[in-house]
CSV table of C-alpha atoms and ligand atoms in Angstrom, one decimal:
chain,number,residue,atom,x,y,z
A,27,MET,CA,0.0,0.0,0.0
A,28,ARG,CA,1.4,3.4,-1.0
A,29,ARG,CA,1.0,6.3,1.4
A,30,PRO,CA,-1.1,9.0,-0.2
A,31,TRP,CA,0.7,12.3,-0.9
A,32,VAL,CA,-1.0,15.7,-1.3
A,33,ALA,CA,0.8,18.9,-2.0
A,34,GLY,CA,-0.4,22.5,-2.6
A,35,ASN,CA,1.5,24.4,-5.3
A,36,TRP,CA,0.9,28.1,-4.5
A,37,LYS,CA,2.5,29.2,-7.7
A,38,MET,CA,3.3,32.9,-7.8
A,39,ASN,CA,0.7,33.8,-5.3
A,40,GLY,CA,0.8,34.9,-1.7
A,41,SER,CA,2.2,37.5,0.7
A,42,HIS,CA,3.5,37.3,4.3
A,43,ARG,CA,0.0,38.0,5.5
A,44,ALA,CA,-1.9,35.8,3.1
A,45,ASN,CA,0.4,32.9,3.8
A,46,ALA,CA,0.1,33.2,7.5
A,47,GLU,CA,-3.7,33.3,7.2
A,48,LEU,CA,-3.7,30.2,4.9
A,49,LEU,CA,-1.4,28.2,7.2
A,50,SER,CA,-3.4,29.2,10.2
A,51,SER,CA,-6.6,28.1,8.5
A,52,LEU,CA,-5.0,24.8,7.5
A,53,GLY,CA,-4.2,24.2,11.2
A,54,ASP,CA,-2.6,21.0,12.3
A,55,VAL,CA,-2.5,18.7,9.3
A,56,SER,CA,-1.1,15.8,11.5
A,57,ILE,CA,-4.8,14.9,12.0
A,58,PHE,CA,-4.3,13.3,8.6
A,59,SER,CA,-2.1,10.7,10.0
A,60,ASP,CA,-2.0,8.3,7.1
A,61,ILE,CA,-1.0,10.7,4.4
A,62,ASP,CA,1.9,13.0,3.6
A,63,VAL,CA,1.0,16.7,3.1
A,64,ALA,CA,3.2,19.4,1.6
A,65,VAL,CA,3.0,23.1,0.7
A,66,VAL,CA,5.0,24.6,-2.2
A,67,PRO,CA,5.3,28.4,-1.7
A,68,PRO,CA,7.2,30.8,-3.8
A,69,THR,CA,11.0,30.7,-3.0
A,70,VAL,CA,11.0,34.1,-1.3
A,71,TYR,CA,8.6,32.8,1.3
A,72,LEU,CA,10.2,29.4,2.0
A,73,GLN,CA,12.0,30.5,5.1
A,74,THR,CA,9.0,32.1,6.8
A,75,VAL,CA,6.7,29.2,5.9
A,76,ILE,CA,9.3,26.6,7.1
A,77,ALA,CA,9.5,28.5,10.5
A,78,THR,CA,5.7,28.7,10.7
A,79,VAL,CA,5.2,25.0,10.2
A,80,ALA,CA,8.3,23.8,12.1
A,81,GLN,CA,6.3,22.0,14.8
A,82,SER,CA,3.9,20.3,12.3
A,83,SER,CA,4.1,17.3,10.0
A,84,LEU,CA,3.7,19.5,6.9
A,85,SER,CA,6.6,19.5,4.6
A,86,VAL,CA,7.7,22.4,2.5
A,87,LEU,CA,8.9,22.2,-1.1
A,88,ALA,CA,10.3,24.7,-3.5
A,89,GLN,CA,8.6,25.2,-6.9
A,90,THR,CA,11.8,24.7,-8.8
A,91,VAL,CA,15.6,24.7,-8.2
A,92,SER,CA,18.8,25.2,-10.2
A,93,GLU,CA,20.6,22.3,-11.7
A,94,PHE,CA,23.8,24.0,-11.0
A,95,GLU,CA,25.8,23.9,-7.7
A,96,SER,CA,26.8,27.5,-7.3
A,97,GLY,CA,28.4,30.4,-9.2
A,98,ALA,CA,27.4,32.8,-12.0
A,99,TYR,CA,23.8,32.0,-12.4
A,100,THR,CA,22.0,35.2,-11.5
A,101,GLY,CA,18.5,34.8,-10.1
A,102,GLU,CA,18.9,31.0,-9.5
A,103,VAL,CA,18.6,29.2,-6.2
A,104,SER,CA,20.7,26.0,-5.6
A,105,VAL,CA,19.8,22.7,-3.9
A,106,ALA,CA,22.3,23.5,-1.1
A,107,MET,CA,20.5,26.8,-0.5
A,108,LEU,CA,17.1,25.0,-0.2
A,109,GLN,CA,18.8,22.6,2.2
A,110,ASP,CA,20.2,25.5,4.2
A,111,LEU,CA,16.7,26.9,4.6
A,112,GLY,CA,15.4,23.5,5.8
A,113,ALA,CA,13.2,22.9,2.7
A,114,ASN,CA,12.3,19.2,2.1
A,115,GLY,CA,12.7,19.2,-1.7
A,116,ALA,CA,11.3,20.7,-4.9
A,117,LEU,CA,9.1,20.2,-7.9
A,118,VAL,CA,11.0,19.7,-11.1
A,119,GLY,CA,9.6,19.9,-14.6
A,120,HIS,CA,6.3,21.6,-13.8
A,121,SER,CA,4.6,22.3,-17.1
A,122,GLU,CA,4.8,26.1,-16.5
A,123,ARG,CA,8.5,25.7,-16.2
A,124,ARG,CA,8.7,23.5,-19.3
A,125,GLN,CA,6.4,25.8,-21.4
A,126,LEU,CA,7.1,29.3,-20.2
A,127,PHE,CA,10.7,29.0,-19.2
A,128,ALA,CA,11.8,26.5,-21.9
A,129,GLU,CA,13.1,23.9,-19.5
A,130,THR,CA,14.4,20.8,-21.3
A,131,ASP,CA,14.1,17.2,-20.3
A,132,LYS,CA,17.9,17.1,-19.8
A,133,GLN,CA,17.8,20.2,-17.5
A,134,ILE,CA,14.9,18.7,-15.5
A,135,ALA,CA,16.8,15.4,-15.1
A,136,ASP,CA,19.8,17.4,-13.8
A,137,LYS,CA,17.6,19.2,-11.3
A,138,PHE,CA,16.1,15.8,-10.2
A,139,ALA,CA,19.6,14.3,-9.7
A,140,ALA,CA,20.9,17.4,-7.8
A,141,LEU,CA,18.0,17.1,-5.3
A,142,LYS,CA,18.4,13.3,-5.0
A,143,ASN,CA,22.2,13.6,-4.4
A,144,ALA,CA,21.5,16.1,-1.6
A,145,GLY,CA,18.9,13.7,0.0
A,146,LEU,CA,16.0,16.1,-0.8
A,147,GLN,CA,12.7,15.0,-2.3
A,148,ALA,CA,12.2,15.5,-6.0
A,149,VAL,CA,8.7,15.7,-7.4
A,150,LEU,CA,8.9,15.1,-11.2
A,151,CYS,CA,6.0,16.5,-13.1
A,152,VAL,CA,5.0,15.1,-16.5
A,153,GLY,CA,2.1,15.8,-18.8
A,154,GLU,CA,0.9,16.3,-22.3
A,155,THR,CA,-0.7,19.3,-24.0
A,156,LEU,CA,-4.2,19.3,-25.5
A,157,ALA,CA,-2.7,19.1,-29.0
A,158,GLU,CA,-0.5,16.1,-28.0
A,159,ARG,CA,-3.6,14.4,-26.4
A,160,GLU,CA,-5.7,15.0,-29.5
A,161,ALA,CA,-2.9,13.7,-31.7
A,162,GLY,CA,-2.8,10.4,-29.6
A,163,GLU,CA,0.6,11.2,-28.3
A,164,THR,CA,-0.1,11.3,-24.5
A,165,LEU,CA,1.7,8.1,-23.6
A,166,ALA,CA,4.6,8.9,-25.9
A,167,VAL,CA,5.1,12.3,-24.3
A,168,VAL,CA,4.8,11.3,-20.6
A,169,SER,CA,6.9,8.2,-21.2
A,170,ARG,CA,9.6,10.4,-22.8
A,171,GLN,CA,9.5,12.8,-19.9
A,172,LEU,CA,9.8,10.0,-17.3
A,173,LEU,CA,12.5,8.2,-19.3
A,174,ALA,CA,14.6,11.4,-19.5
A,175,VAL,CA,15.2,10.9,-15.8
A,176,LEU,CA,15.0,7.1,-15.5
A,177,ASP,CA,17.5,6.4,-18.3
A,178,ARG,CA,20.0,8.9,-16.9
A,179,HIS,CA,19.7,8.2,-13.2
A,180,GLY,CA,18.1,4.8,-12.8
A,181,PRO,CA,15.1,3.6,-10.8
A,182,GLU,CA,16.9,3.9,-7.4
A,183,ALA,CA,16.9,7.7,-8.0
A,184,PHE,CA,13.2,7.6,-7.4
A,185,ASP,CA,13.4,6.3,-3.8
A,186,HIS,CA,11.4,8.9,-1.8
A,187,ALA,CA,10.6,10.8,-5.0
A,188,VAL,CA,7.1,11.4,-6.3
A,189,LEU,CA,5.9,11.3,-9.9
A,190,ALA,CA,3.1,13.8,-10.7
A,191,TYR,CA,1.0,13.3,-13.9
A,192,GLU,CA,-0.3,16.8,-14.8
A,193,PRO,CA,-2.1,17.0,-18.2
A,194,VAL,CA,-1.3,20.6,-19.3
A,195,TRP,CA,-4.9,21.0,-20.6
A,196,ALA,CA,-6.2,20.4,-17.1
A,197,ILE,CA,-3.9,22.8,-15.2
A,198,GLY,CA,-5.7,25.9,-14.0
A,199,THR,CA,-8.4,25.4,-16.6
A,200,GLY,CA,-11.2,23.8,-14.5
A,201,LEU,CA,-11.0,20.8,-16.8
A,202,THR,CA,-10.0,17.7,-14.9
A,203,ALA,CA,-9.0,14.4,-16.5
A,204,SER,CA,-11.7,11.9,-15.6
A,205,PRO,CA,-10.6,9.3,-13.0
A,206,GLU,CA,-10.5,6.7,-15.8
A,207,GLN,CA,-8.4,8.9,-18.1
A,208,ALA,CA,-5.9,9.7,-15.3
A,209,GLN,CA,-5.8,6.1,-14.2
A,210,ALA,CA,-4.9,4.9,-17.7
A,211,VAL,CA,-1.9,7.2,-17.8
A,212,HIS,CA,-0.8,6.4,-14.3
A,213,ALA,CA,-0.9,2.7,-15.0
A,214,SER,CA,1.1,3.2,-18.2
A,215,LEU,CA,3.7,5.3,-16.3
A,216,ARG,CA,4.0,2.5,-13.7
A,217,ALA,CA,4.4,0.0,-16.5
A,218,VAL,CA,7.2,2.1,-18.0
A,219,PHE,CA,8.9,2.2,-14.6
A,220,ALA,CA,8.3,-1.5,-14.0
A,221,ALA,CA,10.4,-2.4,-17.1
A,222,PHE,CA,13.3,-1.1,-15.1
A,223,ASP,CA,12.4,-2.2,-11.6
A,224,GLU,CA,9.1,-3.9,-10.7
A,225,ALA,CA,9.4,-3.6,-6.9
A,226,ARG,CA,10.2,0.1,-7.1
A,227,ALA,CA,7.5,0.7,-9.6
A,228,ASN,CA,4.9,-0.8,-7.2
A,229,GLN,CA,6.2,1.5,-4.4
A,230,LEU,CA,6.4,4.7,-6.5
A,231,ARG,CA,3.8,7.3,-5.7
A,232,ILE,CA,2.2,8.6,-8.8
A,233,VAL,CA,-0.1,11.6,-8.0
A,234,TYR,CA,-2.5,13.5,-10.3
A,235,GLY,CA,-2.6,17.2,-10.8
A,236,GLY,CA,-5.0,19.3,-12.9
A,237,SER,CA,-7.9,21.2,-11.4
A,238,VAL,CA,-8.2,18.9,-8.4
A,239,LYS,CA,-10.7,20.2,-5.8
A,240,GLY,CA,-12.7,18.9,-2.9
A,241,SER,CA,-15.5,17.7,-5.1
A,242,ASN,CA,-13.5,15.6,-7.5
A,243,ALA,CA,-10.7,14.3,-5.3
A,244,ALA,CA,-12.3,11.2,-3.9
A,245,GLY,CA,-13.2,9.9,-7.4
A,246,LEU,CA,-9.6,10.3,-8.5
A,247,PHE,CA,-8.2,8.7,-5.3
A,248,ASP,CA,-10.4,5.7,-5.7
A,249,MET,CA,-8.3,4.7,-8.7
A,250,PRO,CA,-5.7,2.0,-8.0
A,251,ASP,CA,-2.8,3.9,-9.4
A,252,ILE,CA,-3.6,7.4,-8.3
A,253,ASP,CA,-1.7,8.0,-5.0
A,254,GLY,CA,-2.6,11.6,-4.2
A,255,ALA,CA,-2.6,15.0,-5.8
A,256,LEU,CA,-0.6,18.0,-6.7
A,257,VAL,CA,-3.0,20.9,-6.3
A,258,GLY,CA,-2.7,24.4,-7.7
A,259,GLY,CA,-5.6,26.8,-7.4
A,260,ALA,CA,-7.6,24.9,-4.8
A,261,SER,CA,-4.5,24.8,-2.5
A,262,LEU,CA,-5.0,28.6,-1.9
A,263,LEU,CA,-8.4,27.9,-0.3
A,264,ALA,CA,-7.9,26.2,3.1
A,265,ASP,CA,-11.4,24.5,3.0
A,266,GLU,CA,-10.8,23.1,-0.5
A,267,PHE,CA,-7.3,21.9,0.4
A,268,LEU,CA,-8.5,20.3,3.6
A,269,ALA,CA,-11.3,18.6,1.7
A,270,ILE,CA,-8.7,17.1,-0.7
A,271,CYS,CA,-6.6,16.0,2.3
A,272,LYS,CA,-9.6,14.4,3.9
A,273,ALA,CA,-10.4,12.5,0.7
A,274,ALA,CA,-6.8,11.3,0.5
A,275,GLN,CA,-6.9,10.2,4.2
A,276,LYS,CA,-10.1,8.2,3.5
A,277,SER,CA,-8.4,6.5,0.6
A,278,ALA,CA,-5.4,5.4,2.7
B,301,PEP,C1,-0.5,22.8,-10.6
B,301,PEP,O1,-0.2,24.0,-10.6
B,301,PEP,O2,0.3,21.9,-10.5
B,301,PEP,C2,-1.9,22.5,-10.8
B,301,PEP,C3,-2.3,21.2,-10.9
B,301,PEP,O3,-2.8,23.6,-10.8
B,301,PEP,P1,-4.4,23.5,-10.7
B,301,PEP,O4,-4.8,22.6,-9.6
B,301,PEP,O5,-4.8,24.9,-10.5
B,301,PEP,O6,-4.9,23.0,-12.1
């Protein structure tokens, strides 16, 4: 049995005040004792959020990280810096990073490895665009994105990592993949992984992201290969995020 995982990606939203209110409304997430819960604030707020949740079971992840160790990379933040702050890990390959900031599969694999080598959690995001889905390329695209990391760093690099399937057409659009559509992709991703290492494939948490909310979470979590959610918009609303956590706890 895989322990459900739920994370809230705040994207480029928040302020000291709004973050404090949101965390206070979330309260003590340790009541969800059978799941792992994380928040993913903008980098500039990591330190304050980490201090605020220090006594709770909530983990705190960054939204991205540099693949480079240190040096002349103006504007970037390294894995060592995240570690210095006490962050637990980072997302890599979110579709907004791939699409808006032209991150490549190779770069994403380097970020993944940098986190792994430091003992931090990497959350690898994969997903197809609407055009790719309509062209019947979904499995080819998500497999390529997964294999970009698996081929380079091997299945053992995924110990403690999370794989997030996030169809680009469902992110922030209000369109959610149906539980069956998501399950089909999750099962295929697990099969791709199983060709490398079946035992690790069975343990790998594959979570869904794309307009998840309180009202659709349970249906997704009922699926055998959906192990939780990466939540964007709904994670900014404490009641919605708590409802998603509740559904995950029920599925555990
Ligand atoms: C995301 O940002 O990863 C995401 C899934 O966003 P939303 O839930 O708003 O679709």
